[in-house]
Coordinates of C-alpha atoms and ligand atoms in Angstrom, one line a residue:
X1 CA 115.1 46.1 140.7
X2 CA 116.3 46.3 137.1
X3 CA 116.1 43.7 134.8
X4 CA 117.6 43.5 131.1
X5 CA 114.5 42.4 129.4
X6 CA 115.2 40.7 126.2
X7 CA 111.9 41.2 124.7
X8 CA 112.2 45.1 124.7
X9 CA 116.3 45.3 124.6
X10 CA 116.1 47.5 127.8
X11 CA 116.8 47.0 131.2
X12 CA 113.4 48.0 132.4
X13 CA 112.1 48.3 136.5
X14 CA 111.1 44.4 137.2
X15 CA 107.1 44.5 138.7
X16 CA 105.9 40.8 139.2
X17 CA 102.1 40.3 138.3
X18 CA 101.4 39.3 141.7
X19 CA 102.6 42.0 144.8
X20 CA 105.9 40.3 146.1
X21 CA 105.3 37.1 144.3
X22 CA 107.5 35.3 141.2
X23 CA 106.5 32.7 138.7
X24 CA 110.2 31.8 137.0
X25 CA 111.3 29.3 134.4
X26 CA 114.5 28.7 133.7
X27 CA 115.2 26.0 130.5
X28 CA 116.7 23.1 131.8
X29 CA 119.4 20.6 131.0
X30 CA 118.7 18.0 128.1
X31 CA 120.0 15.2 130.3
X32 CA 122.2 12.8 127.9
X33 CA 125.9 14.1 128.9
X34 CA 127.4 15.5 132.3
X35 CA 127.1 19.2 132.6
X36 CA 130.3 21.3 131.4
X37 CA 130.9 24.4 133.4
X38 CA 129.4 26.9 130.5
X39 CA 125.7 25.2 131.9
X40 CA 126.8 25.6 135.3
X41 CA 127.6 29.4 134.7
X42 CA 124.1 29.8 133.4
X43 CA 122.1 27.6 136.3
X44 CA 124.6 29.9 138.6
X45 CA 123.0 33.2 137.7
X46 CA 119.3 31.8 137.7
X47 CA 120.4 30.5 141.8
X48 CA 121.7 33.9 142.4
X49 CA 118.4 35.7 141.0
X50 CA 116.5 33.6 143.2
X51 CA 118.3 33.8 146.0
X52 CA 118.4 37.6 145.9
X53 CA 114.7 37.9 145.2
X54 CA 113.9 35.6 148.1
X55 CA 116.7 37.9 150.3
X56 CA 114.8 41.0 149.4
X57 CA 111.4 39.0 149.9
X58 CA 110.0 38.1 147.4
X59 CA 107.6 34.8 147.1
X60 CA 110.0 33.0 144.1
X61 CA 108.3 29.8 142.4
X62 CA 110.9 28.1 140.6
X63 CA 110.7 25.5 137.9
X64 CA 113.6 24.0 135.9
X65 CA 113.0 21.4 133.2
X66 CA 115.2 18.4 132.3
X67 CA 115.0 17.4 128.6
X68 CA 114.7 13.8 128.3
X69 CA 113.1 13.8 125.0
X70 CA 112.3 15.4 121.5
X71 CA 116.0 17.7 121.4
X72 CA 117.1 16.9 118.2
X73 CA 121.1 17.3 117.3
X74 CA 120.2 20.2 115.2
X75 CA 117.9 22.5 117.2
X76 CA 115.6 23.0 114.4
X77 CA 113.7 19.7 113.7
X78 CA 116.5 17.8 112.1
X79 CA 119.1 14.8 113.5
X80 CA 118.4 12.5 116.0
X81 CA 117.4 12.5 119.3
X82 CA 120.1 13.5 121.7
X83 CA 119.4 11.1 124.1
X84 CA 118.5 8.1 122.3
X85 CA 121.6 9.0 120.2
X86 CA 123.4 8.1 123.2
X87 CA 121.6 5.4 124.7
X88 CA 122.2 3.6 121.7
X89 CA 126.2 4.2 121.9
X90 CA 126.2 3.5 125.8
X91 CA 123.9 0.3 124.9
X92 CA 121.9 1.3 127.7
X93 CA 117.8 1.9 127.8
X94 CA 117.4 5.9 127.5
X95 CA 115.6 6.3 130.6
X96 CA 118.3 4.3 132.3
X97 CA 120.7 7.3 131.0
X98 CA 118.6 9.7 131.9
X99 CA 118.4 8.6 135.9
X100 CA 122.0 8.5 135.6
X101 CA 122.3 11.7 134.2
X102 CA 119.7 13.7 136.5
X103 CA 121.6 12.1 139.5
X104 CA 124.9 13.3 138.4
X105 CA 123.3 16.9 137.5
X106 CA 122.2 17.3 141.1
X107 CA 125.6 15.8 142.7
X108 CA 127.3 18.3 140.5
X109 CA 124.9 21.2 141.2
X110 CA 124.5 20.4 145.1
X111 CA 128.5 20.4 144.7
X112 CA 128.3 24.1 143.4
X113 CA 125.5 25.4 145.7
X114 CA 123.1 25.7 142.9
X115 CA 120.0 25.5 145.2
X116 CA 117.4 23.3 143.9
X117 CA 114.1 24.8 141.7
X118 CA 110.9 24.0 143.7
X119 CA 109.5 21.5 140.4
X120 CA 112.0 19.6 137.6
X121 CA 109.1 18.3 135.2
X122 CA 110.5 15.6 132.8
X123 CA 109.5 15.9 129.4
X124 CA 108.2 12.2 129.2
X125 CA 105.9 13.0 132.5
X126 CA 103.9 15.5 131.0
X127 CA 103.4 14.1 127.4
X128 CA 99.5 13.9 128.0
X129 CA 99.7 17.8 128.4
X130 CA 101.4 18.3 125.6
X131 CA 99.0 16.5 123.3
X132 CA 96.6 18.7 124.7
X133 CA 98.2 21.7 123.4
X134 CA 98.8 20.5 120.2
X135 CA 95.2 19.6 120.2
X136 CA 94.2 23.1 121.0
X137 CA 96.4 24.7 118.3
X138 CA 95.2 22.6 115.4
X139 CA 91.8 23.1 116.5
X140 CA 92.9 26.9 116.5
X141 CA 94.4 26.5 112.9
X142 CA 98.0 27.1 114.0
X143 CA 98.9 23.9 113.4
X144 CA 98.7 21.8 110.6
X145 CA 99.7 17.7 110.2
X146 CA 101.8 16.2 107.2
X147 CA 101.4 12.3 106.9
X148 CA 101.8 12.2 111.3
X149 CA 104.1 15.2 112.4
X150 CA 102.2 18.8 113.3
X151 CA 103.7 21.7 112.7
X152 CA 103.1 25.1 114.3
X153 CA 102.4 27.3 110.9
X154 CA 104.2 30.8 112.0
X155 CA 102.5 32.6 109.0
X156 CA 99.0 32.5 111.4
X157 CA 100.7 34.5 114.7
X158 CA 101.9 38.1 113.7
X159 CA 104.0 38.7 116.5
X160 CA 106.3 35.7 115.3
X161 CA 110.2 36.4 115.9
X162 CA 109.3 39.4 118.4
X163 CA 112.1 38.4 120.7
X164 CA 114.8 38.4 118.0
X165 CA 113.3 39.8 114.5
X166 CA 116.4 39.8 112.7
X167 CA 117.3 36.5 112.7
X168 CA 114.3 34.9 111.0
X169 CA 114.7 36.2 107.7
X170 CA 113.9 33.5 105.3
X171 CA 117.3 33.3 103.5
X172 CA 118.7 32.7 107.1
X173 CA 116.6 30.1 107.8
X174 CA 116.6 28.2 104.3
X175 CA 120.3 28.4 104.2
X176 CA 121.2 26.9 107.8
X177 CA 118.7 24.1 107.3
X178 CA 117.8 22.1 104.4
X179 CA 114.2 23.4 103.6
X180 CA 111.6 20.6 105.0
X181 CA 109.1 20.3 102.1
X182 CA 106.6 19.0 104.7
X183 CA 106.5 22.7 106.0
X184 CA 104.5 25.2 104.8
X185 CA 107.0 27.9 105.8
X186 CA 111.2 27.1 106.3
X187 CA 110.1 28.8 109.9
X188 CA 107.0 26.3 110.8
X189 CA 108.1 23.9 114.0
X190 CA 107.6 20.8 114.8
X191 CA 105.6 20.7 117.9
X192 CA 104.7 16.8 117.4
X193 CA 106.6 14.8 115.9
X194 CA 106.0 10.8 114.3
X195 CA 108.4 8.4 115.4
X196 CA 109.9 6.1 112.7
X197 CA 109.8 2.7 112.5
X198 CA 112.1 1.1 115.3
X199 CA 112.3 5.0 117.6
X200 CA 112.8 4.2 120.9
X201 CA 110.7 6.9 122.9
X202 CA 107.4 7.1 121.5
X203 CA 103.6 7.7 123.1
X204 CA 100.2 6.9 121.1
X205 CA 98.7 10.1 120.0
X206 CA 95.8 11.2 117.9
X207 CA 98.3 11.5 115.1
X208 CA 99.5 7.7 115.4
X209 CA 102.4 6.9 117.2
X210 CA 105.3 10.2 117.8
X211 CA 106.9 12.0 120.2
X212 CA 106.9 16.1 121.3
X213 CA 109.0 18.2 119.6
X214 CA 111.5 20.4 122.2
X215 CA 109.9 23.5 122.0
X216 CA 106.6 22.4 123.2
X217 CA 108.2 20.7 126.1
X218 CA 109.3 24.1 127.7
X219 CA 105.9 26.0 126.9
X220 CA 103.7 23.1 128.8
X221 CA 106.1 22.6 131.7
X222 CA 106.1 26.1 132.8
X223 CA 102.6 27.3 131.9
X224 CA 101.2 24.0 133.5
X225 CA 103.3 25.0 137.0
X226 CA 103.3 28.5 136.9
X227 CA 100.0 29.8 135.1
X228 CA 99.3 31.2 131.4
X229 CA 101.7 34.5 132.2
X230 CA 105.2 33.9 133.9
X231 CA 107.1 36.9 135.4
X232 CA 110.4 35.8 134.2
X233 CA 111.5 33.5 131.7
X234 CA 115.4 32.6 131.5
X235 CA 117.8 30.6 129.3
X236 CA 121.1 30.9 127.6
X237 CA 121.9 33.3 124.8
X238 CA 121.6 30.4 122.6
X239 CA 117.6 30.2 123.0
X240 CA 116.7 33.5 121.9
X241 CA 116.4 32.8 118.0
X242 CA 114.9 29.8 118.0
X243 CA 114.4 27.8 120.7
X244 CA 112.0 30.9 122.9
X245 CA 110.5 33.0 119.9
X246 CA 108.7 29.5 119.1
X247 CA 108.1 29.2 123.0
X248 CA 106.3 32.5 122.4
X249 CA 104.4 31.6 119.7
X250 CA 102.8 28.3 120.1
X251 CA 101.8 29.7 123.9
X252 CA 100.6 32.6 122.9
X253 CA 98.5 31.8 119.6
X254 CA 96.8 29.1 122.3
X255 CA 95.6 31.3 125.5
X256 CA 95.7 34.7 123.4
X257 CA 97.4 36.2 126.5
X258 CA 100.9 37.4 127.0
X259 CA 103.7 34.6 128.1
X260 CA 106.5 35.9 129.7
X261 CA 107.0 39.9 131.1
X262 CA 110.7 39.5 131.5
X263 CA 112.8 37.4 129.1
X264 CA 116.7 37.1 130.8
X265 CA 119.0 35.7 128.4
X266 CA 122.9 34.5 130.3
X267 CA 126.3 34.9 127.8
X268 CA 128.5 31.6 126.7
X269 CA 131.3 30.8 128.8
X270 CA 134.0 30.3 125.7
X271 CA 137.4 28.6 125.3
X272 CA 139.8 30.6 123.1
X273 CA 136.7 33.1 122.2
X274 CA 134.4 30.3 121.2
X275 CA 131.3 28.9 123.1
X276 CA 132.0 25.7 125.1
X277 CA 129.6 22.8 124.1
X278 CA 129.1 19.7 124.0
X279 CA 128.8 19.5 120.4
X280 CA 132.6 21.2 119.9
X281 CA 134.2 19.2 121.6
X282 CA 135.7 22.1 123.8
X283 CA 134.0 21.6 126.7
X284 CA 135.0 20.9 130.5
X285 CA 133.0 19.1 132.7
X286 CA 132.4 20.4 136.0
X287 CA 133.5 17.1 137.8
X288 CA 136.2 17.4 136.2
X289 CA 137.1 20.8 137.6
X290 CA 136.1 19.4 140.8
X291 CA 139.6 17.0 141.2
X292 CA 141.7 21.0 140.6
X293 CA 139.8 23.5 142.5
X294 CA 137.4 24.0 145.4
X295 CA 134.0 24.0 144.0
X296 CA 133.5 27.3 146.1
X297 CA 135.9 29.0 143.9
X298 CA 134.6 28.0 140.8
X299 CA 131.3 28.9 141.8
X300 CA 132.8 32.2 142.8
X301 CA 134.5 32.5 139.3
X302 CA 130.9 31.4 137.6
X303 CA 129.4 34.3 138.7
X304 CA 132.1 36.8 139.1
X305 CA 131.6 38.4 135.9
X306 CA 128.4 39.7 134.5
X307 CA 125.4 37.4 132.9
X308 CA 125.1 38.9 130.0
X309 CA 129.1 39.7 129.2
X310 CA 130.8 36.3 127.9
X311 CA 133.4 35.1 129.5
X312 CA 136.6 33.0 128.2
X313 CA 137.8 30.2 130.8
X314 CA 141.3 29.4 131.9
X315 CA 142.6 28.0 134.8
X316 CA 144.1 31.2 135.8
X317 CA 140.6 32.9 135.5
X318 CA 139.8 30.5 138.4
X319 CA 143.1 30.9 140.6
X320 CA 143.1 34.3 140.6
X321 CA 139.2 33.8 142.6
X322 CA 141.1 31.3 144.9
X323 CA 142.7 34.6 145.9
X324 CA 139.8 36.3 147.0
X325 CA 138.0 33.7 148.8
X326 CA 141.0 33.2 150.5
X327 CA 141.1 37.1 151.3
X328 CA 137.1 36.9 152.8
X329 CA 138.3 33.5 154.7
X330 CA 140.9 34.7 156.6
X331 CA 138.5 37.9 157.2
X332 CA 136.5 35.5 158.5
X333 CA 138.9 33.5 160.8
X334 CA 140.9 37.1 161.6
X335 CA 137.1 38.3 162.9
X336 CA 136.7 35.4 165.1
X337 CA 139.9 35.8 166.9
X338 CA 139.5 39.2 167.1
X339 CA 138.5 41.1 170.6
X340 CA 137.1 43.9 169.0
X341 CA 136.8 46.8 166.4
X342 CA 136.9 50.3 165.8
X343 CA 133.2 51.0 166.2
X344 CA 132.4 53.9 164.1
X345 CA 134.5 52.6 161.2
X346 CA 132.7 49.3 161.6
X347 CA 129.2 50.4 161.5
X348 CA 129.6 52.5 158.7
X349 CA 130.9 49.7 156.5
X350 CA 127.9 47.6 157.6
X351 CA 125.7 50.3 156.5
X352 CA 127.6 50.8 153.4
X353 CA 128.1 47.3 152.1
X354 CA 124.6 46.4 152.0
X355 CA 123.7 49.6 150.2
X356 CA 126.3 49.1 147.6
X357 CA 125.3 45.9 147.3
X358 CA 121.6 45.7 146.8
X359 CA 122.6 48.8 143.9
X360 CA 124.7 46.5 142.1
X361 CA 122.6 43.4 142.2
X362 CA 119.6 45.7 141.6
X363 CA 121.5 47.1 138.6
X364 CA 120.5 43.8 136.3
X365 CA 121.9 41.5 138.8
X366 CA 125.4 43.0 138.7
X367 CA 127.3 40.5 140.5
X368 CA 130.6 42.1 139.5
X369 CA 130.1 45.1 141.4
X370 CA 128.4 42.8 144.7
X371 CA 131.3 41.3 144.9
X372 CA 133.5 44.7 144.5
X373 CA 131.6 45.9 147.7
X374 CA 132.2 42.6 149.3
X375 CA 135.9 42.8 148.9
X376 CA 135.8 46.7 149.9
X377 CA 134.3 45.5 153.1
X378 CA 136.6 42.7 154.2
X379 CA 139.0 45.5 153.4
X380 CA 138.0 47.3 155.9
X381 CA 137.0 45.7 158.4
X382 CA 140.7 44.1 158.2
X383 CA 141.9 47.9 159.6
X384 CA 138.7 48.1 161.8
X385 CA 140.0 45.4 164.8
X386 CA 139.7 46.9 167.7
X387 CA 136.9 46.9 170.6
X388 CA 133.1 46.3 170.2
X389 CA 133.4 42.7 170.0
X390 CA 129.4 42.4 168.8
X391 CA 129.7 44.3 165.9
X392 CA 132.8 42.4 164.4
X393 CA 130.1 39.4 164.8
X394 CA 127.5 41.3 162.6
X395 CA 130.0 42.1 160.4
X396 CA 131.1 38.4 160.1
X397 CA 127.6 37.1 159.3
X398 CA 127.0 39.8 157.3
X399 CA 130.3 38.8 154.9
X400 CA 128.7 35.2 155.0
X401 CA 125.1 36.5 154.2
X402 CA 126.3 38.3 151.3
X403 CA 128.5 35.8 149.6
X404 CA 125.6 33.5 150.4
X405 CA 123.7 35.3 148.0
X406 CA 125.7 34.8 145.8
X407 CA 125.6 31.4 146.3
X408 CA 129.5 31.0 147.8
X409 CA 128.8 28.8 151.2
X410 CA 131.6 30.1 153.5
X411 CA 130.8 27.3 155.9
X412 CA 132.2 24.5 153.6
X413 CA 135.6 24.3 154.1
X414 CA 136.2 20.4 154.2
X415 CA 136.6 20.1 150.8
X416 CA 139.6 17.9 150.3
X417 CA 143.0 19.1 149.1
X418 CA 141.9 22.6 150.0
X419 CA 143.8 24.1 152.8
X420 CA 142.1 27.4 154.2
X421 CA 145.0 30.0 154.4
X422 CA 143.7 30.7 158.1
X423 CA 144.3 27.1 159.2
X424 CA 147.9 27.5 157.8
X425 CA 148.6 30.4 159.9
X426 CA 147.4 29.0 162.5
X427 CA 149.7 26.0 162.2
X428 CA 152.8 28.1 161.6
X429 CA 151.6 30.8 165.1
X430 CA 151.9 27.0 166.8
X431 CA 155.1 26.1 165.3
X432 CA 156.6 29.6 165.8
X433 CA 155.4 29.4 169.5
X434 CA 156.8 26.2 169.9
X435 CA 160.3 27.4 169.2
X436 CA 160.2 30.6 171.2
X437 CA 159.6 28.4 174.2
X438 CA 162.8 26.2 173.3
X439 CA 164.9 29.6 172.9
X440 CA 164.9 29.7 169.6
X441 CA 164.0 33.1 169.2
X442 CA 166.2 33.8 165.8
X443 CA 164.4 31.5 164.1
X444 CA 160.7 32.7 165.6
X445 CA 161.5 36.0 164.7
X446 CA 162.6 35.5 160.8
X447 CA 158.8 33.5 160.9
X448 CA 157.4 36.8 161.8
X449 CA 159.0 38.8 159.5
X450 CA 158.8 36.4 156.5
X451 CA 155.0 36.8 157.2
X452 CA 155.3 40.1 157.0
X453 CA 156.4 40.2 153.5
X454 CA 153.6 38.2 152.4
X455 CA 151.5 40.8 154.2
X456 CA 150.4 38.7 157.4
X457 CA 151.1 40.6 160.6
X458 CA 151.3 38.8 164.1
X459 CA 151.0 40.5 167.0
X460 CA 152.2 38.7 170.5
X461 CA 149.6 39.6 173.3
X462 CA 149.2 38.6 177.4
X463 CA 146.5 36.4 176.0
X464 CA 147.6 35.0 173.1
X465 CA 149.6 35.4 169.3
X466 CA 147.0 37.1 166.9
X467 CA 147.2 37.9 163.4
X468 CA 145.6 40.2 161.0
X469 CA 146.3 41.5 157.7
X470 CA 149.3 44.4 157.4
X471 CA 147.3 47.9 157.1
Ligands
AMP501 P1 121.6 22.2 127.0 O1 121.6 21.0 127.9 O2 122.6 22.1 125.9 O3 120.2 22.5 126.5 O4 122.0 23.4 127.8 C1 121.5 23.7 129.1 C2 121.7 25.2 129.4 O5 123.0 25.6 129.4 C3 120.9 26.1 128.4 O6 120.3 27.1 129.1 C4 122.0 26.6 127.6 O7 121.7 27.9 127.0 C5 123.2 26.7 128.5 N1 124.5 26.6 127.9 C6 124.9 25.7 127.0 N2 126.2 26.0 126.6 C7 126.6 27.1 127.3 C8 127.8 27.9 127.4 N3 128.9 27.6 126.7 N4 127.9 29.0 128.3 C9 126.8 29.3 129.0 N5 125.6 28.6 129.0 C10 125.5 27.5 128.1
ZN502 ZN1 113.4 25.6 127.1

């Protein structure tokens, strides 16, 4: 498999460390708001990479961190704490937000089919560690302490901005924050950080009484799950000039060993162009999505378009992926009630589909072009009824197995106010039937033809009414 890897701006072949094994992070949410659906594209790709890995057999250890302390409102050591900001407003005790919040984050996650990462380490349930590292790099002299806080001093590790070199220019940095004369260097990073007087989170340390700073956080959770060297490392586009070059840094400059072979970085979902966040104000919650659409198809819009291409939301983005989930489950449906299909056309589709769509996801995990060969299937295997009843059942479960992948569930269909087009049909073969038996043929008739237009065919046999798409 390909794999765009950020660190050397190619897509380069992906070989894990271990034969057939996978040590993955992904950055996590920082759990003081409900997630908006720009997260939940992200956390969709990550669940598609592992599913596919697992698919094609690998051994995938996932871990996913929430944030429930030390993100600041600015990213780079300035503002408040994003959850105590909050607590405070909701005049609730931060860690009573931040059960709420990891509850919802699952409800809304299950909701999508986001499977779950094997570990979610908390930030406050690995502080210990983290005052370990930060031991280790000031005993290393990478770190230095001003009056309680330690900062990582990026002059001491050469390879510092490696991941995105441009952006760390001095003038870049001086100009978006106010230059902290604690640091030594406008780039130096908090990894420790001493709590004022009054701060609500904060845990004895050697340095008096503080709390970790949020790029630390990520650096101990994964290394202390997955090892000193993870095979892939992801996050949103937004991590890859700040938030993971100081990942890099502070984990390397301690072991003296590579961190991460593979670096994936996943595009902003936008509105009108620009990023959705919580921050602008522009953002819609995926709950909220939940009360228009069937979380199936926004899961299927989430990933219908490629991780690393950006993609603008609208409402119409999502209908027009109502459309083809509704194509694939009346495929489905049309494939159960079928008796049979043309064998030879049917087995080469089989053959074909999975071929076309282990090249796309193997392409950098293009889940455009899966889906492509997913719809080209159904496609045909709509013309393909016919005999050889055991192969439309292969085909079936493979539709299912594919989609899976791509984390659509084509067995949940009880989600309310969604009505499967196949169970329509279904009702209007009944009602049709019904009035043929009372005479009212006239009436049946202009049925079958006003199903025609729409491009749904019924066919009257000894044993039944069937229906398929019109060929
Ligand atoms: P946060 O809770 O803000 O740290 O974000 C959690 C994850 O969602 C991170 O991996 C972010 O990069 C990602 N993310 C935030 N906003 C967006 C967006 N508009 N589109 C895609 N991913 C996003
Ligand atoms: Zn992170």
């Amino acid at each position: 498999m390909q794999l765009y890897n950020s660190l050397t701006r190619k897509k380069e072949e992906f070989i894990p460390i271990e034969k057939k094994k996978v040590r993955f992070y992904s950055c996590g949410q920082t759990v003081y708001e409900d997630a908006h659906i720009g997260n939940a594209r992200t956390y969709s790709y990550w669940d598609v990479l592992v599913r596919y890995l697992r698919w094609r057999g690998y051994d995938v250890f996932w871990v996913q961190n929430f944030t429930d302390v030390g993100h600041l409102t600015d990213d780079a050591d300035t503002g408040e704490d994003k959850i105590i900001k909050t607590a405070i407003a909701k005049d609730i005790q931060p860690m009573v937000l931040v059960e709420k919040q990891i509850r919802k984050f699952y409800e809304d996650m299950d909701k999508l089919n986001i499977q779950r990462a094997d570990i979610y380490p908390r930030a406050t349930g690995e502080i210990p560690e983290m005052i370990e590292f930060v031991k280790d790099l000031l005993a290393k002299e990478y770190a230095y302490e001003v009056n309680g806080t330690i900062y990582f001093d990026v002059t001491k590790f050469s390879n510092y901005g490696e991941l995105s070199p441009t952006t760390y220019s001095e003038e870049t940095v001086g100009a978006r924050i106010a230059v902290n004369p604690e640091k030594k260097d406008p780039r130096d990073f908090a990894l420790w950080i001493k709590a004022p007087e009054g701060h609500l989170m904060k845990w004895p340390s050697p340095w008096g009484m503080g709390y970790p700073g949020w790029h630390l956080e990520c650096s101990v959770m994964s290394q202390k799950y997955l090892g000193t060297t993870l095979d892939i490392h992801a996050g949103g586009i937004d991590h890859l000039h700040l938030h993971h070059p100081n990942e890099i840094a502070q984990s390397e400059a301690r072991t003296g060993q590579k961190f991460v072979n593979y670096w994936i970085h996943a595009a902003f979902l936008t509105v009108n162009g620009e990023r959705m966040g919580k921050s602008k104000g522009n953002f819609i919650l995926v709950r909220d999505l939940f009360k228009e659409f069937d979380p199936m198809v926004i899961r299927l819009f989430l990933v219908n378009s490629h991780y690393r291409k950006s993609v603008d939301f609208n409402n119409d983005a999502i209908s027009q992926n109502q459309v083809l989930l509704d194509r694939i489950r009346t495929s489905l449906a049309a494939l159960k009630q079928a008796n049979g299909g043309k064998e030879k056309v049917l087995r080469e589709s089989i053959t074909r589909v999975t071929t076309d769509f282990i090249q796309a996801m193997d392409d950098d995990l293009n889940t455009v072009g899966a889906i492509q060969a997913i719809m080209q299937f159904v496609k045909s295997v709509n013309n393909a009824f016919d005999n050889e009843r055991h192969l439309l059942a292969e085909a079936s479960d493979l539709i299912v197995t594919l989609m899976g992948i791509l984390g659509i569930d084509l067995h949940i269909t009880d989600v309310q106010g969604v009505i499967p087009l196949h169970s329509l049909i279904s009702l209007i073969i009944v009602l049709r039937n019904d009035l043929r038996n009372i005479k009212q043929f006239k009436l049946a008739d202009e049925i079958r033809s006003k199903l025609i237009d729409i491009g749904i065919q019924l066919e009257d046999k000894p044993e039944g009414t069937i229906w398929k798409f019109k060929s």
